[in-house]
XYZ file of C-alpha atoms in Angstrom:
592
model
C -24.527 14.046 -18.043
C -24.431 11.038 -15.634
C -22.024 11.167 -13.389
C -19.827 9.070 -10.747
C -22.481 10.341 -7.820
C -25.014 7.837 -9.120
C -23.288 5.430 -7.479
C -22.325 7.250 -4.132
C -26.265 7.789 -3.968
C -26.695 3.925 -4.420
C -24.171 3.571 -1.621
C -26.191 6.376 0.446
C -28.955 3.825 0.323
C -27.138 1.568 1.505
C -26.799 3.222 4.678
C -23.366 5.136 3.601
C -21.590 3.616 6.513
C -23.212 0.295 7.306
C -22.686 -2.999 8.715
C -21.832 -4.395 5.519
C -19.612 -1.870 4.385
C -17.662 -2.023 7.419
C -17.629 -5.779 7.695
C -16.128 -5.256 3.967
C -13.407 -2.689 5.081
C -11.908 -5.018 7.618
C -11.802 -8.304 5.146
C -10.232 -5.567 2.851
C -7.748 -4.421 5.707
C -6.287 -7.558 7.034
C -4.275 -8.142 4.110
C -2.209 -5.541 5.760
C -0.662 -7.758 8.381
C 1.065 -10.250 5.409
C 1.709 -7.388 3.426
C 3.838 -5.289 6.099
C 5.709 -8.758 7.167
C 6.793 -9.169 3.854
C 8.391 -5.560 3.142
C 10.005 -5.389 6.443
C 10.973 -8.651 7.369
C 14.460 -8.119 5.812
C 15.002 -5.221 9.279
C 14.706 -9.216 11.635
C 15.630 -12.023 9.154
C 18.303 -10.186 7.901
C 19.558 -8.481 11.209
C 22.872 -6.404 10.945
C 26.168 -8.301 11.782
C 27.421 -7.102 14.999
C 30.912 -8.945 14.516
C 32.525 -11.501 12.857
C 36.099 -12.963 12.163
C 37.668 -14.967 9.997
C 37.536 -18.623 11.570
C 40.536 -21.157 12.219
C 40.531 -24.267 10.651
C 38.584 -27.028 12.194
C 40.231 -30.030 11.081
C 43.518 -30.384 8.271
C 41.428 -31.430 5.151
C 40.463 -27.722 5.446
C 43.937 -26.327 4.899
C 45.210 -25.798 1.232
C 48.227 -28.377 0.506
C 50.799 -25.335 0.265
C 49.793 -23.814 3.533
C 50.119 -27.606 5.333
C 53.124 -26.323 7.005
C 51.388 -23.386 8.761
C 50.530 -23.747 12.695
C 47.381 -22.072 12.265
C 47.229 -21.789 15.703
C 50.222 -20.416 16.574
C 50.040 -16.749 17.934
C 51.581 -15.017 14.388
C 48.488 -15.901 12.944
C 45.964 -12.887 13.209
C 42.097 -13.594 12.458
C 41.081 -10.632 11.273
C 37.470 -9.332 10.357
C 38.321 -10.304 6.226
C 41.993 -11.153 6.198
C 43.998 -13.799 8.118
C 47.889 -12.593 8.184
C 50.031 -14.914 8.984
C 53.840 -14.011 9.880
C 55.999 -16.684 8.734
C 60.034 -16.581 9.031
C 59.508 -12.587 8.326
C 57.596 -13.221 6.131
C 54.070 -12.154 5.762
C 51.468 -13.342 4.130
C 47.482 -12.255 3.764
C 44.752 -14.518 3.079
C 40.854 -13.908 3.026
C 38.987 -15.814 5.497
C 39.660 -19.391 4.236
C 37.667 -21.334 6.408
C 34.933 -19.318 6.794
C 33.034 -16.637 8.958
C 32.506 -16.875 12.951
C 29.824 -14.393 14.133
C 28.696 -12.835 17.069
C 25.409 -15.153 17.225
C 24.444 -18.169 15.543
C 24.436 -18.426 12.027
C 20.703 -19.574 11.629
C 19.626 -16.288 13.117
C 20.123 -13.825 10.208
C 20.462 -14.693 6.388
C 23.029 -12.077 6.265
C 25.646 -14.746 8.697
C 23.664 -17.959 7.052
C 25.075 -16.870 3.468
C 28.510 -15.154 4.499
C 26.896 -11.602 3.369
C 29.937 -9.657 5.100
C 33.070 -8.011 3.520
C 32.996 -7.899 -0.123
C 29.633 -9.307 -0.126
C 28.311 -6.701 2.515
C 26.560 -4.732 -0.276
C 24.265 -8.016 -1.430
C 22.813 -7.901 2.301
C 21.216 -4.566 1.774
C 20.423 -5.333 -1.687
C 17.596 -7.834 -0.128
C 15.298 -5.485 0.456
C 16.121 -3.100 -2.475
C 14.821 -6.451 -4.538
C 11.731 -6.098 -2.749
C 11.082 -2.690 -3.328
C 12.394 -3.361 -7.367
C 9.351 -5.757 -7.272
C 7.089 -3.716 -5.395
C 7.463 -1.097 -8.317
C 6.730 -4.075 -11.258
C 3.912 -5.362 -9.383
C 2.584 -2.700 -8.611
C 2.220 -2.125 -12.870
C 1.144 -5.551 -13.153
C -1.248 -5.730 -10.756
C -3.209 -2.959 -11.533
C -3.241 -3.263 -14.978
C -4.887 -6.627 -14.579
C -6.910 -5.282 -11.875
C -8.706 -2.313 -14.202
C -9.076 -5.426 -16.609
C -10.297 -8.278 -14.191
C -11.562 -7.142 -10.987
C -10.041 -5.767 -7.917
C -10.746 -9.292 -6.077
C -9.213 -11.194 -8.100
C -6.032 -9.424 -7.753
C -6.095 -8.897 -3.986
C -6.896 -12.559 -3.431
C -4.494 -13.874 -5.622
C -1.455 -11.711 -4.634
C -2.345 -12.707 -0.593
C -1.860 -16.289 -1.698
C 1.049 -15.327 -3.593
C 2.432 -13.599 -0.682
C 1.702 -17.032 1.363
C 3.460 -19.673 -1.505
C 6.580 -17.017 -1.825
C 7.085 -16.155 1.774
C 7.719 -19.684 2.469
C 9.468 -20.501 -0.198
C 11.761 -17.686 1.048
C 12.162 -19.849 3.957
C 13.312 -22.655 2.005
C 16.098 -20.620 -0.196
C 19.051 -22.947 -0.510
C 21.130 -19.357 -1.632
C 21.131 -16.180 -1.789
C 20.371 -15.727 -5.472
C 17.569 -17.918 -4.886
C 16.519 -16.091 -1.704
C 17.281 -12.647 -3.954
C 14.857 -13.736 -6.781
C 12.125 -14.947 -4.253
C 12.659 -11.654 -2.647
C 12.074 -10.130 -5.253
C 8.666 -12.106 -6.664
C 7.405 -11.236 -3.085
C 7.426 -8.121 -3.467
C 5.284 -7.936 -6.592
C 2.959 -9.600 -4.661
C 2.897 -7.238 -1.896
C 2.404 -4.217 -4.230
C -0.563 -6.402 -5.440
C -1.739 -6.592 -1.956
C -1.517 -2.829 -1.077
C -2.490 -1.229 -4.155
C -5.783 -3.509 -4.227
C -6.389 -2.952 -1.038
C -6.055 1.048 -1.018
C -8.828 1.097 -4.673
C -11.153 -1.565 -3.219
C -11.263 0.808 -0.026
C -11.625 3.996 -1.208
C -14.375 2.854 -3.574
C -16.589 1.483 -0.773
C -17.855 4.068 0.510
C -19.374 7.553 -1.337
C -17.610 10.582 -0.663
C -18.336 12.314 2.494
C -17.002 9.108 4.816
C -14.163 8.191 2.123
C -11.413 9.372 5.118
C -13.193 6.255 7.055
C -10.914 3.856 4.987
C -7.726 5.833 5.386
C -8.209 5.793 9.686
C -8.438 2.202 9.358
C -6.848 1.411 6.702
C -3.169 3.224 8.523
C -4.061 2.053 11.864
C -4.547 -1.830 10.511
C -1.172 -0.891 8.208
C 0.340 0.109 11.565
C -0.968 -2.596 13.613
C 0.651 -5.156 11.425
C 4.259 -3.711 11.317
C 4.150 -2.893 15.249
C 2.951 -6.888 15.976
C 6.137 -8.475 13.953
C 7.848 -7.228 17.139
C 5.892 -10.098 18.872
C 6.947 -12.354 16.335
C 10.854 -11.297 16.100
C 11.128 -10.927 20.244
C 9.291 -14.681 20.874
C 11.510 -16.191 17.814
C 14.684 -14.472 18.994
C 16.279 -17.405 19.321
C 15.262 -19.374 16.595
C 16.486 -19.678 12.933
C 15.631 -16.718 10.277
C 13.919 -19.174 8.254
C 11.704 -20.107 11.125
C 10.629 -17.016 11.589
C 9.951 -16.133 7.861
C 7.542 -19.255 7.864
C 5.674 -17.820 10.855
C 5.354 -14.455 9.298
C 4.132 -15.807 5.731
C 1.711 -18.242 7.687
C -0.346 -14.966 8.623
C -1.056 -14.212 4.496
C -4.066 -17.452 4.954
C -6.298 -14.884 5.417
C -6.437 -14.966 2.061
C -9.306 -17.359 2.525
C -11.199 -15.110 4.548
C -11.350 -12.560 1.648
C -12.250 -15.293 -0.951
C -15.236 -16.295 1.034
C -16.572 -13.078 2.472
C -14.770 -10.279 0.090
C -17.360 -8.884 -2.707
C -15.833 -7.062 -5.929
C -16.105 -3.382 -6.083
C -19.833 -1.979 -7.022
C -17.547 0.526 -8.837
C -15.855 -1.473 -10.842
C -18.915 -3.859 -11.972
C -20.818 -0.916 -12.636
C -18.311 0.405 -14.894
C -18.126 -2.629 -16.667
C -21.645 -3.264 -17.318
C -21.831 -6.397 -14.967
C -25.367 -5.996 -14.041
C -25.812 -9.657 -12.837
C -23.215 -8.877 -10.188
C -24.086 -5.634 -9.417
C -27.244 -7.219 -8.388
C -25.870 -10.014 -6.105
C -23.710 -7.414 -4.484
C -26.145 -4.914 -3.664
C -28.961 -7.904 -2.050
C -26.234 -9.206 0.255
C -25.136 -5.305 1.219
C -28.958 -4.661 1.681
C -29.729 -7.564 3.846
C -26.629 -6.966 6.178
C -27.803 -3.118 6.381
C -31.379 -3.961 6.816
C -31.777 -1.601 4.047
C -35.192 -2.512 1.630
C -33.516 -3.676 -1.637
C -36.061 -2.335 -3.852
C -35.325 1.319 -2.920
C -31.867 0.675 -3.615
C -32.320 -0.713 -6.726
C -34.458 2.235 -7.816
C -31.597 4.460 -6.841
C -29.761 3.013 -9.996
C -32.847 3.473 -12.467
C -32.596 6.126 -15.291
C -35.517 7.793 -16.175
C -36.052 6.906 -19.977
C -37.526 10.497 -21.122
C -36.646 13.882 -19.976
C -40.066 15.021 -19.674
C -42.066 12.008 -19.002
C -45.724 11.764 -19.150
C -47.916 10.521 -16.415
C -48.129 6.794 -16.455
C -45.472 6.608 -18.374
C -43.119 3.674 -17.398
C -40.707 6.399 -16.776
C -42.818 8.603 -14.250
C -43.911 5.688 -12.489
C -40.345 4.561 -11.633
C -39.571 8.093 -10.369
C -42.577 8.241 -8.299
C -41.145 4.707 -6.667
C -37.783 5.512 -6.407
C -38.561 8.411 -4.342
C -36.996 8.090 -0.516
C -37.355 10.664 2.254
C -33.537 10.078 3.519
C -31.891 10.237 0.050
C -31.808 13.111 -1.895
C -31.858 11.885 -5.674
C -32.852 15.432 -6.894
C -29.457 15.834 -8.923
C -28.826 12.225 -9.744
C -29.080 10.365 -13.335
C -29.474 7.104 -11.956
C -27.404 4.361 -13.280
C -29.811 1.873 -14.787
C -32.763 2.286 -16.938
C -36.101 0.135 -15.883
C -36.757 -2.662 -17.612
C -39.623 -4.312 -16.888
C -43.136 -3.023 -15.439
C -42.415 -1.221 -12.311
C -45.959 0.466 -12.192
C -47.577 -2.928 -10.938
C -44.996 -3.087 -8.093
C -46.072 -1.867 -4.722
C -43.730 -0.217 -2.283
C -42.538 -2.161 0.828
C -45.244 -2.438 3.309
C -43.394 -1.727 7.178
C -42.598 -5.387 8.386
C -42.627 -6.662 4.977
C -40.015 -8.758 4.484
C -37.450 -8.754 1.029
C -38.268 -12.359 0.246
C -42.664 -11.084 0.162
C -41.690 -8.262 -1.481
C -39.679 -10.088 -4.677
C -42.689 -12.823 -4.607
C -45.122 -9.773 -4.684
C -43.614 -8.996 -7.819
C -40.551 -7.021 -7.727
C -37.372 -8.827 -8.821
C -33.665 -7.412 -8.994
C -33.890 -7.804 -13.129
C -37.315 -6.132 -12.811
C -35.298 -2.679 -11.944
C -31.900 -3.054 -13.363
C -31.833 -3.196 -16.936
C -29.066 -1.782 -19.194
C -25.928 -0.251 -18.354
C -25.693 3.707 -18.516
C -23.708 4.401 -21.327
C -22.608 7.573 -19.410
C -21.447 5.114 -16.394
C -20.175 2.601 -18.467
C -16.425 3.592 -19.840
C -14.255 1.990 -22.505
C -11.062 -0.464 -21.385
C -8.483 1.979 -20.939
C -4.709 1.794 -19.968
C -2.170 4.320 -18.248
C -1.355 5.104 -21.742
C -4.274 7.599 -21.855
C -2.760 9.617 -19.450
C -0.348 10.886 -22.204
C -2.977 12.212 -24.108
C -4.204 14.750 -22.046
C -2.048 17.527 -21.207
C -3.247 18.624 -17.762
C -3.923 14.885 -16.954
C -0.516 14.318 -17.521
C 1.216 17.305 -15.833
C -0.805 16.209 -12.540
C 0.348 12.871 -13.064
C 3.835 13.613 -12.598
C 3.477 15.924 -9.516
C 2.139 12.993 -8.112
C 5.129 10.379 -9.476
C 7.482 12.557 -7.864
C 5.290 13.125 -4.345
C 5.334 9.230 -4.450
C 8.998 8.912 -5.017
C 9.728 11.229 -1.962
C 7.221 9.679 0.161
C 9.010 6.492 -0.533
C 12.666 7.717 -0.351
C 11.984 9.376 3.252
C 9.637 6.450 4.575
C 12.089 3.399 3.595
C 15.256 5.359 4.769
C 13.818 6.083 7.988
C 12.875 3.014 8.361
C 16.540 1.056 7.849
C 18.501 3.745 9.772
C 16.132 3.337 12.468
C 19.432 1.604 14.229
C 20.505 5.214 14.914
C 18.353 5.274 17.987
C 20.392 3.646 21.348
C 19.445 0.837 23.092
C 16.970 -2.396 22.192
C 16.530 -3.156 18.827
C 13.269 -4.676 19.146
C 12.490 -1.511 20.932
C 14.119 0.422 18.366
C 11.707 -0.767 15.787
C 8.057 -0.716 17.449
C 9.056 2.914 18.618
C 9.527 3.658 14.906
C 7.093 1.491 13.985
C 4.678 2.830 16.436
C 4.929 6.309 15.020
C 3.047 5.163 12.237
C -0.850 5.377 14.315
C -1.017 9.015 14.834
C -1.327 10.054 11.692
C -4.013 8.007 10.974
C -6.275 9.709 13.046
C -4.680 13.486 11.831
C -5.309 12.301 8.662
C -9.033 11.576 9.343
C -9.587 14.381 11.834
C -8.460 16.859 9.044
C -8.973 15.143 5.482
C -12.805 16.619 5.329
C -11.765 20.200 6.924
C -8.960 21.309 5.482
C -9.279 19.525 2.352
C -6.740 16.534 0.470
C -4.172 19.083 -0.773
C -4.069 20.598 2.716
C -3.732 17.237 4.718
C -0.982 16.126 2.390
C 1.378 19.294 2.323
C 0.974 19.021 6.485
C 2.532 15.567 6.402
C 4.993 17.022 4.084
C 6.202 20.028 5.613
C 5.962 17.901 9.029
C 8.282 15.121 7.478
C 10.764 17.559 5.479
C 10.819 19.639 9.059
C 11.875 16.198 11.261
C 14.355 14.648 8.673
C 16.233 18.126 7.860
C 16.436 18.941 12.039
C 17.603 15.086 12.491
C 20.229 15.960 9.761
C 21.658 19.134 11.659
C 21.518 17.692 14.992
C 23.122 14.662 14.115
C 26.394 17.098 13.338
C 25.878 17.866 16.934
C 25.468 13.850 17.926
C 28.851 13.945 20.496
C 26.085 16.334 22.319
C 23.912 14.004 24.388
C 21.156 16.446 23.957
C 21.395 16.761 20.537
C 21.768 13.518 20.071
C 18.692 12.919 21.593
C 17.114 16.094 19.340
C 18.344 14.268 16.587
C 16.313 10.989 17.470
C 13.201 12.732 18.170
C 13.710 14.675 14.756
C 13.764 11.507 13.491
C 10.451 10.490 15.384
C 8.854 13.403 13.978
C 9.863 12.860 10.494
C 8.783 9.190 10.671
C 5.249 10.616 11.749
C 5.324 12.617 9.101
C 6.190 10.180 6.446
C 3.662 7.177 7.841
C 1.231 10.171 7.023
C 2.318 10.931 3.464
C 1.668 7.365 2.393
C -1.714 7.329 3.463
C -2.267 10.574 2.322
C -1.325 9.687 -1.245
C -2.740 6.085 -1.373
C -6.095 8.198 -0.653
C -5.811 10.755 -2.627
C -4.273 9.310 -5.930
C -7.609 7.411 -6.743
C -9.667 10.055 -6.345
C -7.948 12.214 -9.401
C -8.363 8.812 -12.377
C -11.582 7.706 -13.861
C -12.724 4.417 -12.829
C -10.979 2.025 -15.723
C -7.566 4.316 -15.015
C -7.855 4.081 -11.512
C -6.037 0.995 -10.590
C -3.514 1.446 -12.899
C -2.507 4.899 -11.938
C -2.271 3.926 -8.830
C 0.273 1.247 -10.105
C 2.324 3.422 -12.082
C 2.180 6.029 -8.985
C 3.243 3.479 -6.687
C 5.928 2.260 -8.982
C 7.686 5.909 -8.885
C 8.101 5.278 -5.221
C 9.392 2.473 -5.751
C 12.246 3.864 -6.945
C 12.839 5.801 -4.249
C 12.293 3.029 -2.293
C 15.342 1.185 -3.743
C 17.623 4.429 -3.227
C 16.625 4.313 0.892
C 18.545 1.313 1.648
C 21.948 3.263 1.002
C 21.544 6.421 2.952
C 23.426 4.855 5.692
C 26.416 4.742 3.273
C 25.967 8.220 2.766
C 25.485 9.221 6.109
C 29.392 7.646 6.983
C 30.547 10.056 4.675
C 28.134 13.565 5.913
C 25.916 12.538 8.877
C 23.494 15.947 8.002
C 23.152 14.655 4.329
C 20.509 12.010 4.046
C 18.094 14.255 6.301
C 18.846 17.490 4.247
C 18.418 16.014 0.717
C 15.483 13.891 1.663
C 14.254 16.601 3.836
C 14.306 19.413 0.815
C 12.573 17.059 -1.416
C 9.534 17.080 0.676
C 9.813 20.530 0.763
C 9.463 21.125 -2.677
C 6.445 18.422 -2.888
C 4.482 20.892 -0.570
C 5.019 23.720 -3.234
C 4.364 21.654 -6.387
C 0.407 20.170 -4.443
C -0.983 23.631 -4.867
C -1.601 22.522 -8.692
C -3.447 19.912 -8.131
C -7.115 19.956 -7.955
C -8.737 19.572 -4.839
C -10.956 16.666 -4.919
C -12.977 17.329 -1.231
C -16.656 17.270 -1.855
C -16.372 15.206 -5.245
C -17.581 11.886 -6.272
C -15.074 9.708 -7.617
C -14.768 10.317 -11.123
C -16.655 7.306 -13.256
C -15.260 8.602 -16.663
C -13.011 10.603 -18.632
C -15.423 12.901 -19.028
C -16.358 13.669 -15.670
C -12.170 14.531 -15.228
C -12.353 16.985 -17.761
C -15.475 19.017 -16.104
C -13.448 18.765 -12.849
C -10.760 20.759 -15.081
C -12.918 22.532 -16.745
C -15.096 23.867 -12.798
C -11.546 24.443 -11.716
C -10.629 26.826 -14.633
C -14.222 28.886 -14.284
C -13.553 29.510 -10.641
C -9.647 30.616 -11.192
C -10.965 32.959 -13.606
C -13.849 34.923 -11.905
C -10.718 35.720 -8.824
């Protein structure tokens, strides 16, 4: 049966790890910068309020006609933080703050002092970014559901421009329930952003350099939260909204991919776009310096099983033969079309353009689809009607939902660690470009399930020692345990995301693949949204957000070992090449 490695041989051809390919990776990439601005912004336009007071009045139309007779400022009137009490003949009276909030900075700095988010409306300030992550989890079904439908492009593109419309509209929010429903839209878009940019990635390249895209793909992640620093420290002292404008501007590069991005070769293949296919794999051919014919051949099917000489057949295996590619165990993709016998094989120093005058033209080689390749439309839905399919599937909902929880709750209590806050975050921040390299140094050694119960057991191990040492936190050395617990765990957690953005592709068939991702990404989601409010539960027991959290990542280590390990395999094309991967994995469990 044909399988997904026709394609990694196709990409072999290409040179595996070429110019193009890389050239491709980093137009991919870059979406990363607008992406992480618009999840984290909230930590810098939305900066905590250090103090505030109610304010006196500032003229008499202010004052309510039955308190005209009150010297409001007279010393028996207390501004407090949410009350004003004023002590009148004995007799005392509590107000909330009726002319408003001062603050301990200007009110254009922060969103949170702009709309008054203190006291009773505390709770809506934190709440910002939970409506990000709430439409992080229904873009992220959106998106790739239109993505297995329309092209990965189209989706990545679009949600980069919608990342660049929203973002300043943010900027322009007259309120917070506007800002709270932009907020919100955003971050639909910036699941659209990430989740298209993790499938288009990992289906570049065939399977032995796969771990390429998750190196770069974390360190460009981490470069683009670590350089909002820049932005927040040179803006200090300008308004939020200022800031969000700058930060949105960046999402342009949306341009970039328009022009130079090229859809997946997976993806076209799968749906039969042979006109495309074709376009794609000249350009990738004449950036590698690679001779287009011989890749083309790489996606011919031989028409008989036991061909006889001369046959069209033959003679398009005896062409498609290439001394650096072994095709001995590949089905190619395409079946030949034309007459391939009277075409010659490049001449050294012949040049692509003599070559398709001397005869051999793309539609010459490519004919029809593979039926094998080519798979029906299919939705998440399918995922409940297989068994083992499905029990996978939710081992890797709730590895997602952890990885989330622990990697959004580190991130907003990163205020536990003394001192700068701009330094605060890029030290967090910062944490996130180690793993990256772990990640690739280990990915084709000790295997996906390996790599990804490391960043587990390293995360669970950092938050659950932050949690007991904060007990300890009057203890200047455990209190500085505690924050490199913390450090630890962050490392950790940076590493799970990758980790599971790589490895959740590789376990869906090509028309699932987007949309599992989705789904998967839309479980840690909720997580995401639970983060935020850790720091309510750590005022009540400091250990408990790093135990719970901590314990959870724990038991994600345990539950991995079911999972198939998917080193050494092609992306799976079809359903059918999943259930041989279940069906290898049974054989060998049996024979131990």
């Amino acid at each position: 049966m044909t399988s997904a490695g026709d394609i990694d041989s196709t990409l072999i051809a290409l040179g595996g790890r070429g110019r193009y390919q890389l050239l491709q990776l980093i137009f991919i990439t870059i979406g990363s910068f607008g992406a992480a601005y618009q999840l984290l912004d909230n930590i810098f336009i939305g900066r905590d309020v250090t103090f505030h007071q109610c304010s006196p009045p500032s003229n008499n139309s202010q004052i309510p006609e039955d308190l005209q007779d009150v010297d409001w400022n007279s010393s028996l009137v207390k501004y407090g933080k949410c009350q004003i009490t004023v002590n009148q003949s004995q007799n005392i009276q509590e107000h909330d703050c009726l002319f408003g909030q001062e603050y301990g900075y200007s009110r254009e700095l922060s969103f949170r002092t702009e709309f008054d988010l203190v006291c009773d409306y505390t709770l809506l300030g934190s709440l910002a970014q939970s409506f990000v992550i709430m439409g992080q989890g229904v873009g992220a079904v959106i998106a790739s559901i239109i993505s297995d439908r329309f092209g990965r492009k189209n989706v990545l593109v679009g949600s980069q421009f919608g990342l660049l419309l929203v973002g300043m509209g943010i900027g322009l929010a007259p309120s917070y329930a506007v800002l709270g429903t932009l907020k919100f839209i955003v971050g639909g878009f910036q699941q659209g952003v990430v989740t298209g940019m993790a499938t288009m990635s990992i289906e570049l390249f065939p399977v032995n350099l796969r771990h390429v895209t998750a190196l770069v793909g974390s360190v460009m992640w981490a470069m683009g939260a670590c350089s909002m620093t820049l932005f927040a420290y040179l803006m200090r002292d300008l308004g939020w909204r200022y800031l969000q404008y700058a930060l949105s501007a960046v999402s342009i590069v949306g341009l970039l991919q328009l022009w130079y991005l090229d859809e997946s070769l997976r993806w076209l293949v799968a749906n039969g776009r042979k006109e495309a296919v074709t376009k794609v794999l000249k350009r990738a051919a004449r950036m590698n310096n690679k001779n287009l014919s011989d890749v083309l051949r790489t996606l011919a099917t031989h028409e008989d099983e036991n061909p006889k000489a001369g046959s069209k057949s033959s003679t398009a295996h005896s062409m498609s033969h290439d001394s650096s590619v072994d095709h001995s165990h590949v089905n190619p993709v395409f079946t030949i079309s034309e007459k391939p016998a009277e075409v010659n094989p490049l001449a050294n120093g012949q040049t692509e353009k003599e070559t398709m005058e001397d005869g051999m033209k793309p539609n010459d080689v490519i004919g029809e689809v593979d039926k094998n390749l080519v798979d029906k439309h299919r939705s998440v839905l399918d995922i409940f009607r297989h068994k083992r399919l499905l029990f996978n599937a939710c081992i890797i909902w709730f590895s997602w939902f952890t990885c989330a929880f622990s990697f959004f709750a580190l991130y907003m209590m990163s205020t536990s660690l003394h001192g700068n806050r701009f330094l605060n975050y890029f030290l967090t921040s910062i944490m996130e470009i180690p793993p990256g390299f772990i990640f690739f140094v280990l990915v084709n050694r000790i295997g996906r399930q390996g790599t990804t119960r490391l960043f587990y057991l390293l995360a669970g191990t950092g938050l659950i020692s932050s949690g007991i040492f904060r007990i300890f936190s009057g203890n200047s050395a455990l209190g500085t345990m505690s924050v490199v617990a913390s450090m630890v765990g962050m490392a950790g957690a940076s590493g799970m995301f990758g980790a599971v953005f790589f490895y959740t592709p590789e376990v869906f068939p090509t028309n699932m693949r987007n949309q599992a991702l989705g789904v998967s990404s839309f479980a840690g989601r909720l997580g995401g949204m639970i983060a935020p409010f850790m720091s309510s539960l750590a005022e009540i027991a400091v250990w408990a957000p790093g135990v719970i959290i901590g314990s959870l990542c724990f038991l994600v280590v345990f539950l991995f070992r079911f999972l198939p390990e998917t080193k050494g395999r092609e992306l799976p094309q079809t359903m059918g090449d999943i259930n041989a991967w279940y069906t290898e994995d049974e054989k060998k469990k049996s024979k131990k």
